[in-house]
XYZ file of C-alpha atoms in Angstrom:
583
model
C -16.509 -9.565 31.155
C -20.172 -10.368 32.379
C -20.051 -13.567 31.069
C -16.791 -14.588 32.920
C -18.414 -13.669 36.001
C -21.620 -15.432 35.262
C -19.656 -18.318 34.792
C -17.536 -18.097 37.703
C -20.899 -17.611 39.870
C -22.302 -20.832 38.051
C -19.106 -22.816 39.221
C -19.421 -21.468 43.006
C -23.247 -22.614 42.846
C -22.460 -25.999 41.277
C -19.629 -26.542 43.637
C -21.915 -25.936 46.687
C -24.594 -28.649 44.761
C -21.766 -31.018 44.748
C -21.125 -30.513 48.563
C -24.554 -31.290 49.362
C -25.032 -34.240 47.165
C -22.255 -35.968 49.175
C -19.381 -34.945 46.788
C -16.328 -33.752 48.513
C -14.290 -31.395 46.618
C -11.618 -31.416 48.858
C -11.188 -35.040 47.713
C -8.465 -36.008 44.834
C -9.475 -35.749 41.375
C -10.216 -39.743 41.086
C -12.748 -39.626 44.058
C -14.326 -36.682 42.675
C -14.660 -38.435 39.102
C -16.374 -41.442 41.003
C -18.832 -39.212 43.076
C -20.024 -37.722 39.496
C -20.553 -40.939 38.189
C -17.958 -40.981 35.636
C -16.171 -43.849 35.880
C -16.088 -47.149 38.274
C -13.909 -48.132 41.172
C -12.066 -50.583 39.146
C -11.401 -48.051 36.569
C -9.846 -45.947 38.947
C -7.723 -49.064 40.524
C -6.338 -49.908 37.076
C -5.570 -46.532 36.208
C -3.557 -46.030 39.284
C -1.831 -49.415 38.286
C -0.747 -48.031 35.297
C 0.417 -44.733 36.737
C 2.775 -46.600 39.271
C 3.975 -48.817 36.570
C 5.098 -45.972 34.660
C 6.855 -43.973 37.894
C 4.114 -41.492 38.261
C 5.028 -39.659 35.162
C 1.554 -38.856 34.251
C -1.462 -37.736 36.384
C -4.213 -39.827 36.831
C -6.633 -37.996 34.929
C -4.912 -38.094 31.913
C -4.457 -41.936 32.395
C -8.322 -42.025 32.481
C -8.879 -39.831 29.429
C -7.160 -42.303 27.528
C -9.783 -44.543 27.729
C -13.041 -43.886 29.533
C -13.423 -40.334 29.927
C -13.928 -37.245 27.901
C -11.910 -34.037 27.927
C -15.223 -32.325 29.247
C -15.564 -34.816 32.045
C -12.110 -34.471 32.945
C -12.585 -30.652 33.070
C -15.439 -30.449 34.775
C -13.965 -32.340 37.629
C -10.857 -30.689 37.668
C -12.952 -27.295 38.053
C -14.410 -29.000 41.305
C -11.090 -29.662 42.575
C -9.688 -26.587 41.844
C -12.749 -24.149 42.197
C -12.051 -22.867 38.459
C -14.851 -21.694 36.750
C -15.311 -23.094 32.860
C -15.238 -21.421 29.896
C -16.406 -22.153 26.240
C -14.781 -20.967 23.002
C -17.671 -18.705 21.858
C -16.513 -16.629 24.913
C -13.048 -16.323 23.834
C -11.701 -12.852 22.488
C -11.221 -11.730 18.900
C -7.742 -10.082 19.969
C -5.509 -10.690 22.513
C -6.104 -8.144 25.269
C -2.208 -8.210 26.161
C 1.042 -7.477 24.276
C 4.294 -8.422 24.956
C 3.434 -12.228 25.448
C 4.609 -14.823 22.496
C 2.315 -17.313 21.051
C 4.922 -19.971 21.560
C 4.665 -19.446 25.189
C 0.959 -19.900 25.142
C 1.320 -22.523 22.961
C 3.431 -24.800 24.831
C 1.473 -23.956 28.221
C -2.206 -24.337 26.543
C -2.971 -20.805 28.145
C -5.338 -17.942 26.290
C -5.636 -14.255 28.028
C -9.193 -13.452 27.639
C -9.365 -10.124 29.381
C -8.481 -7.373 31.656
C -10.691 -6.223 34.302
C -8.734 -3.439 36.521
C -5.697 -4.979 37.455
C -6.817 -8.404 36.869
C -5.997 -10.862 33.557
C -8.491 -13.340 33.174
C -6.687 -16.252 31.630
C -8.118 -19.543 30.013
C -5.819 -22.467 31.076
C -6.374 -26.510 30.382
C -4.236 -27.799 33.272
C -4.457 -26.035 36.443
C -1.259 -27.827 37.903
C 1.058 -25.820 35.642
C 1.424 -22.989 38.397
C 4.895 -22.017 37.239
C 3.568 -20.657 33.731
C 0.890 -19.040 35.360
C 3.336 -17.265 37.928
C 5.329 -16.050 34.962
C 2.514 -14.151 33.460
C 1.853 -12.477 36.637
C 5.168 -11.670 37.213
C 6.137 -10.507 33.661
C 3.088 -8.368 33.006
C 2.310 -7.108 36.766
C -1.542 -8.191 36.462
C -3.274 -10.448 39.164
C -4.962 -13.403 37.235
C -8.337 -15.242 37.539
C -8.455 -18.223 35.847
C -10.752 -20.353 33.608
C -10.591 -23.895 32.591
C -11.084 -24.541 28.853
C -10.352 -27.504 26.367
C -6.718 -27.862 25.242
C -8.091 -28.068 21.318
C -9.980 -25.356 21.768
C -7.462 -23.142 23.462
C -5.051 -24.015 20.758
C -7.182 -23.737 18.011
C -8.178 -19.932 18.877
C -3.950 -19.590 19.321
C -3.766 -20.331 15.872
C -6.319 -18.233 14.523
C -5.372 -15.348 16.240
C -1.458 -15.799 15.275
C -2.793 -15.583 11.768
C -4.764 -12.485 12.182
C -3.443 -9.442 10.544
C -2.563 -7.513 13.941
C -0.662 -10.401 14.727
C 0.932 -10.669 11.790
C 1.825 -7.323 11.384
C 3.211 -6.974 15.204
C 5.675 -10.067 14.330
C 6.822 -7.996 11.365
C 7.429 -5.054 13.139
C 9.237 -6.848 15.950
C 11.603 -8.284 12.976
C 12.100 -5.371 11.162
C 13.256 -2.971 14.389
C 15.249 -5.934 15.379
C 17.053 -5.619 11.914
C 17.377 -1.759 11.911
C 18.662 -1.526 15.562
C 21.801 -3.407 13.789
C 22.585 -0.331 12.207
C 23.783 3.035 13.920
C 22.355 6.434 13.999
C 25.129 7.844 12.286
C 25.204 5.133 9.786
C 21.472 6.027 8.350
C 22.503 9.471 6.753
C 24.850 7.452 4.539
C 23.326 6.673 1.165
C 25.011 3.019 1.548
C 23.481 2.235 4.729
C 20.118 3.536 3.453
C 20.192 1.278 0.778
C 21.078 -1.491 3.475
C 18.012 -0.466 5.477
C 15.850 -0.752 2.749
C 16.650 -4.117 1.374
C 16.309 -6.069 4.783
C 14.030 -8.720 4.897
C 11.741 -7.012 7.675
C 11.400 -4.105 5.899
C 10.426 -5.588 2.809
C 7.984 -7.459 4.782
C 6.345 -4.486 6.236
C 5.998 -2.671 3.509
C 4.511 -5.697 1.715
C 1.957 -6.116 4.451
C 1.476 -2.719 4.618
C -0.046 -2.091 0.990
C -1.641 -5.679 1.067
C -3.691 -4.824 4.215
C -4.407 -1.044 2.332
C -6.007 -3.442 -0.810
C -7.713 -6.189 1.298
C -9.283 -2.508 2.910
C -10.164 -1.420 -0.358
C -8.046 1.659 0.630
C -7.587 4.273 -2.238
C -4.691 6.043 -0.245
C -1.809 5.134 2.277
C -0.623 7.818 4.488
C 3.050 7.537 6.458
C 3.153 10.072 8.636
C 6.045 10.441 10.841
C 5.486 12.083 14.163
C 8.053 13.196 17.497
C 7.657 9.407 18.747
C 6.125 6.913 16.217
C 5.188 7.175 12.692
C 1.411 6.558 11.817
C 0.231 4.485 9.195
C -3.538 5.726 7.941
C -5.857 4.216 5.190
C -8.114 6.491 3.286
C -11.417 4.069 2.625
C -14.476 5.392 1.270
C -12.977 8.903 1.466
C -12.450 8.925 4.937
C -8.864 8.173 6.776
C -8.462 5.419 9.381
C -5.689 5.219 11.900
C -4.378 1.410 11.239
C -0.849 1.163 12.561
C 1.838 2.918 14.766
C 5.189 2.101 14.178
C 8.492 3.140 16.490
C 9.887 6.082 15.320
C 13.505 4.312 14.415
C 11.856 2.665 11.802
C 11.282 5.803 9.584
C 14.509 5.745 7.786
C 14.105 2.347 6.740
C 10.366 2.373 5.662
C 11.062 5.431 3.819
C 14.124 4.604 2.126
C 12.155 1.227 0.997
C 9.195 3.235 -0.318
C 11.394 5.429 -1.925
C 13.561 2.797 -3.748
C 10.609 1.190 -4.946
C 9.325 4.311 -6.450
C 12.646 4.830 -8.376
C 13.242 7.869 -5.789
C 16.387 9.392 -4.720
C 16.644 7.833 -1.577
C 19.439 10.466 -0.476
C 17.132 13.251 -0.978
C 15.330 14.014 2.166
C 14.904 17.851 1.643
C 12.700 18.240 -1.509
C 9.453 16.832 -2.245
C 9.399 13.998 -4.934
C 6.913 11.707 -6.927
C 7.373 8.106 -8.079
C 5.305 5.008 -9.232
C 5.529 1.380 -8.342
C 3.840 -1.147 -10.028
C 3.620 -4.874 -8.126
C 1.140 -7.198 -6.893
C 0.191 -6.674 -3.638
C -2.607 -8.265 -1.436
C -3.392 -10.938 -4.673
C -3.862 -7.900 -7.275
C -1.778 -6.487 -9.680
C -1.616 -2.511 -8.272
C -0.339 0.507 -9.548
C 0.833 2.761 -7.053
C 1.244 6.696 -7.473
C 3.721 7.952 -4.564
C 4.380 11.593 -3.412
C 6.748 12.277 -0.594
C 6.934 15.562 1.278
C 9.743 16.918 4.123
C 8.165 17.619 7.534
C 10.025 18.344 10.941
C 10.022 14.315 11.863
C 11.102 12.970 8.485
C 9.402 12.187 5.240
C 5.645 12.237 4.791
C 4.276 9.442 2.390
C 1.110 9.250 0.521
C 0.459 6.198 -1.961
C -2.388 6.378 -3.909
C -3.526 2.753 -5.235
C -5.139 1.807 -8.498
C -6.226 -1.635 -8.926
C -5.222 -2.708 -12.522
C -7.493 -5.688 -12.317
C -10.257 -3.871 -10.890
C -13.877 -4.096 -13.580
C -13.809 -0.452 -15.518
C -16.898 1.460 -13.897
C -19.806 2.329 -16.750
C -21.413 5.260 -16.765
C -24.778 3.624 -15.580
C -23.077 2.656 -12.585
C -21.967 5.885 -11.513
C -25.122 7.304 -9.522
C -27.092 8.705 -12.535
C -30.775 7.819 -12.141
C -32.887 8.092 -15.524
C -33.559 11.791 -15.216
C -29.780 12.787 -14.983
C -28.395 10.247 -17.202
C -31.320 11.821 -19.588
C -29.749 15.251 -19.684
C -25.801 13.844 -19.294
C -26.447 11.564 -21.930
C -27.935 14.315 -24.165
C -24.704 16.123 -23.525
C -21.939 13.806 -24.666
C -23.644 12.876 -28.254
C -23.259 16.172 -29.139
C -20.551 16.654 -32.074
C -18.950 19.497 -30.357
C -18.635 21.673 -27.494
C -17.096 21.797 -24.174
C -18.089 19.924 -20.827
C -16.718 20.381 -17.274
C -16.646 18.324 -14.675
C -16.227 19.773 -11.512
C -15.433 19.040 -7.829
C -12.552 18.752 -5.288
C -9.847 16.409 -5.194
C -11.221 12.555 -4.628
C -14.590 13.469 -5.942
C -14.669 10.712 -8.830
C -14.357 13.345 -11.463
C -11.776 11.059 -13.603
C -13.771 8.383 -13.373
C -16.726 10.001 -14.970
C -14.264 11.297 -17.413
C -13.353 7.698 -18.513
C -16.651 6.034 -18.318
C -18.031 8.892 -20.345
C -15.211 8.465 -23.040
C -16.182 4.413 -22.965
C -19.597 5.320 -23.487
C -19.439 7.338 -27.138
C -16.155 5.551 -28.174
C -16.975 3.815 -31.149
C -14.734 2.739 -34.508
C -15.555 5.852 -36.295
C -14.650 8.501 -33.927
C -10.908 9.307 -33.048
C -10.136 10.004 -29.089
C -7.450 11.709 -27.619
C -6.758 12.421 -24.029
C -3.841 14.274 -22.178
C -3.535 13.591 -18.536
C -1.361 13.674 -15.291
C -1.312 10.422 -14.936
C -3.167 8.276 -17.097
C -4.721 6.321 -14.627
C -6.600 3.690 -16.613
C -5.738 2.393 -20.241
C -9.078 2.182 -22.513
C -8.798 0.471 -25.319
C -9.562 2.304 -29.054
C -8.254 5.628 -27.666
C -4.815 7.281 -28.067
C -3.438 8.508 -24.157
C -0.906 10.898 -23.562
C 0.487 11.492 -20.237
C 1.954 15.048 -19.230
C 5.707 14.927 -18.558
C 6.838 18.657 -17.440
C 10.583 17.996 -17.110
C 10.543 17.696 -20.909
C 8.363 20.493 -21.407
C 4.929 18.258 -22.370
C 2.445 20.507 -20.229
C -1.115 20.275 -20.951
C -0.875 23.429 -23.138
C 1.979 21.995 -25.230
C 0.229 18.757 -25.619
C -3.384 19.982 -26.540
C -1.797 22.178 -29.061
C -0.306 18.873 -31.073
C -3.497 16.833 -30.292
C -5.685 19.357 -32.880
C -3.278 18.713 -35.316
C -3.873 15.307 -35.156
C -7.383 15.350 -36.739
C -9.457 14.439 -33.521
C -13.145 13.978 -33.139
C -13.213 14.260 -29.242
C -10.454 15.442 -27.040
C -10.154 14.887 -23.136
C -7.880 17.487 -21.240
C -7.320 15.856 -17.606
C -7.451 19.405 -15.814
C -7.738 23.147 -16.992
C -5.200 24.750 -14.614
C -4.161 28.051 -16.480
C -5.305 30.550 -19.424
C -3.384 29.176 -21.937
C -4.969 25.549 -21.497
C -8.111 27.135 -20.725
C -7.815 29.236 -24.495
C -6.798 26.405 -26.412
C -9.511 24.322 -25.056
C -12.202 26.956 -25.957
C -10.273 27.309 -29.328
C -10.601 23.508 -30.010
C -14.615 23.081 -28.813
C -14.836 26.399 -31.255
C -13.636 24.093 -34.286
C -15.825 21.428 -34.146
C -14.482 19.106 -31.322
C -16.128 17.655 -28.466
C -14.180 18.577 -25.683
C -14.149 17.034 -22.031
C -12.225 18.557 -19.133
C -12.106 19.279 -15.338
C -12.022 22.237 -13.001
C -11.759 22.279 -8.948
C -15.219 24.342 -8.014
C -17.355 23.830 -5.658
C -20.768 23.832 -7.901
C -21.472 23.840 -11.529
C -22.372 27.445 -11.875
C -18.903 28.783 -10.312
C -17.295 26.786 -13.264
C -18.490 29.301 -15.288
C -17.632 32.392 -13.532
C -13.627 30.632 -12.718
C -13.351 30.130 -16.573
C -13.891 34.446 -16.687
C -11.810 35.154 -13.728
C -8.901 33.157 -15.658
C -9.185 35.313 -18.546
C -11.283 33.691 -21.117
C -13.438 36.432 -22.496
C -17.519 35.472 -21.461
C -18.553 35.494 -25.205
C -16.309 32.478 -25.878
C -17.562 30.281 -22.921
C -21.216 31.340 -23.703
C -20.532 30.202 -27.459
C -18.298 26.699 -26.646
C -19.492 25.580 -22.994
C -22.814 23.331 -23.308
C -22.461 21.789 -20.133
C -20.920 21.494 -16.164
C -21.444 18.478 -14.060
C -20.203 18.802 -10.688
C -20.361 15.663 -8.340
C -19.380 14.051 -4.964
C -19.084 11.273 -3.375
C -21.072 9.402 -0.594
C -20.533 6.579 1.021
C -23.133 3.609 0.051
C -24.754 1.924 3.399
C -23.658 -1.693 4.147
C -26.215 -3.827 3.248
C -25.468 -6.428 5.799
C -26.196 -4.553 8.514
C -28.631 -1.904 7.029
C -31.331 -0.684 9.238
C -34.204 1.810 9.407
C -34.424 4.692 11.764
C -36.517 7.956 12.620
C -34.617 11.284 11.723
C -35.102 14.496 13.985
C -37.800 17.049 12.731
C -34.566 19.462 12.427
C -33.427 17.089 9.782
C -36.673 16.363 8.344
C -37.214 20.075 7.583
C -33.548 20.304 5.933
C -35.222 17.823 3.069
C -37.828 20.276 1.939
C -39.766 17.197 0.665
C -41.602 14.534 2.443
C -38.479 12.182 3.376
C -40.275 9.110 4.264
C -38.302 6.116 5.515
C -34.396 6.837 5.907
C -31.764 4.347 6.514
C -28.312 3.892 8.189
C -25.760 1.176 8.790
C -25.382 -0.281 12.469
C -21.696 -1.369 11.949
C -20.607 -5.301 11.134
C -17.504 -7.061 9.986
C -18.280 -6.728 6.148
C -17.874 -2.977 6.928
C -15.422 -2.643 9.300
C -17.621 -1.395 11.585
C -18.401 1.756 9.744
C -22.076 1.163 8.756
C -20.720 1.722 5.004
C -19.377 -0.210 1.932
C -18.552 1.300 -1.083
C -19.365 5.000 -2.971
C -21.768 6.174 -5.279
C -21.860 9.827 -6.860
C -23.611 12.527 -6.491
C -24.420 15.060 -9.282
C -25.377 18.459 -10.052
C -25.908 18.974 -14.002
C -25.935 22.447 -15.265
C -27.251 22.297 -19.084
C -25.960 26.084 -20.925
C -29.188 26.913 -22.838
C -30.458 29.926 -24.294
C -31.011 31.935 -20.775
C -27.705 30.465 -18.883
C -26.076 32.070 -22.085
C -27.970 35.391 -21.691
C -26.378 35.491 -18.027
C -22.813 34.658 -19.070
C -23.066 37.449 -21.949
C -24.237 39.679 -19.077
C -21.495 38.730 -16.795
C -24.039 37.515 -14.382
C -22.340 36.099 -10.892
C -22.504 32.047 -10.183
C -25.147 32.422 -7.311
C -27.854 34.089 -10.388
C -26.727 31.250 -12.908
C -27.265 28.636 -10.080
C -30.776 30.369 -9.325
C -31.774 30.672 -12.871
C -31.033 27.028 -13.500
C -32.546 25.865 -10.689
C -35.737 27.659 -11.506
C -35.521 25.799 -14.992
C -35.347 22.215 -12.936
C -31.509 21.690 -12.273
C -31.336 19.344 -9.308
C -28.825 20.382 -7.006
C -25.980 18.149 -5.325
C -27.729 17.970 -1.869
C -31.042 17.354 -3.548
C -29.623 14.724 -5.473
C -28.066 13.050 -2.103
C -31.331 13.518 -0.331
C -32.929 11.307 -3.520
C -30.695 8.681 -3.197
C -31.452 8.987 0.903
C -35.164 7.985 -0.046
C -34.087 5.575 -2.042
C -32.076 3.775 0.622
C -28.491 4.098 -1.083
C -26.819 6.800 1.432
C -27.615 8.305 4.713
C -28.506 11.654 5.717
C -25.206 12.143 7.233
C -23.344 11.454 4.386
C -25.160 14.078 2.142
C -24.823 16.625 4.791
C -21.284 15.760 5.208
C -20.199 16.517 1.349
C -22.758 19.239 0.669
C -23.543 22.926 1.587
C -27.088 24.226 2.779
C -28.207 25.755 -0.328
C -28.836 29.335 -0.080
């Protein structure tokens, strides 16, 4: 905005200079061009002859531009004649500041909306004589207009860029889908045949493909479709946080949910009960598996789609976030011949990725590894993977009973949810198997008391459990906009040690303005030694177990996070966001 005001000021200043130099700005364009020294009098006379021969169909400046004038020179003269400042392409906006104006109209009239200041629309034009087009914009949008002159090719090229941008494409698809849906009456939407018709409309197909494709390009892990009273909100979860991306008209809700349910092989007529499904296809140039879940809400069906990139390179154990100290501890645990290892943390903390990386690390031709999961997220070569199917009675517990009869060396159970699964897992670990599984607890020590609370005898936990790993995911600082900064004394006191230099992301196009790009895990590794076993046998609390482990050198989640802060990997805010104050 400041640049535009400055541009207008400079134009007024130069106009005064032109007048003082003897150039009359009220003259015709030919006289101004002559006064500026861009053309000779003979050139103007020839151009006038051409203009007369053509019946006055073309402007004098247009004729002169064919052979003598550069466009910049003509615009300079027009700027003087009409008292309109010039503007360069570097000052053009990244997005259109107004809606409800077609790219076709803008291209036809070589116009580009720049910005809005109060009730004034700043508008770049190429031809100041096209007053009718400017009047149309003023009347249709209700703004006053302030004009700026720009090169035709600059305006056209920038309109092409904006027209091809994601926001513009999404808006066109939404408009197309909305127009198609208006054909269907409100009464018809409830009928199965019409729901199926809605789901197969071209506009709705394009819309769903675009939503998923954009999520893939943004490296989102989940898409949330949330109907509200007046609109349907689309949000992406990127690096663990939700970002609002689109607001669709509420009348599109039925068509949108029907399309997603049709792709997921769900019952599109059932809107009262939750459903689960799966989509497999190519979106955003990648092969993607999508787990779909729907729930009924008061405004329509809420949908969450979990995206799994089948082409993504597998993350090895070394890349997860273990430093040399932690890798040494965990590497020793997974090389044990038998016992139980638990990975704990909330949903979305990377537990399954750690499990897969662990199995990949110890997989070899002389070992038989069997997993039972819900669902199988990634296929691992040389490993037997089973997917839980509750509808036919294949639960974790039932599947595990049969797995132990298959002569495995290593077993992975996706999650211990009940006493039955816990008991069979304990039995498998007792009989010479190395067993991996997960629990939903806040830290490592709480996993021990959780098993006891489930009903597992504490002597069995003491005998079989060899290690517990708690983990969280923190966002990495974007390397493109990484910058040092000074933390407050309160934050320094929170660290408990000399933090030294800390870093943060300023925000750039590479990280979508967040300051972060990608994630890394922080860990808390509790090795079950003799001292911890004694505490388990004595039914100690999780706090007592944690204090003993910490005194023996266990690094807590927050401490591991702050180590990564010192290394410039993540920020103080991220570590404080995902960890608790150590008591």
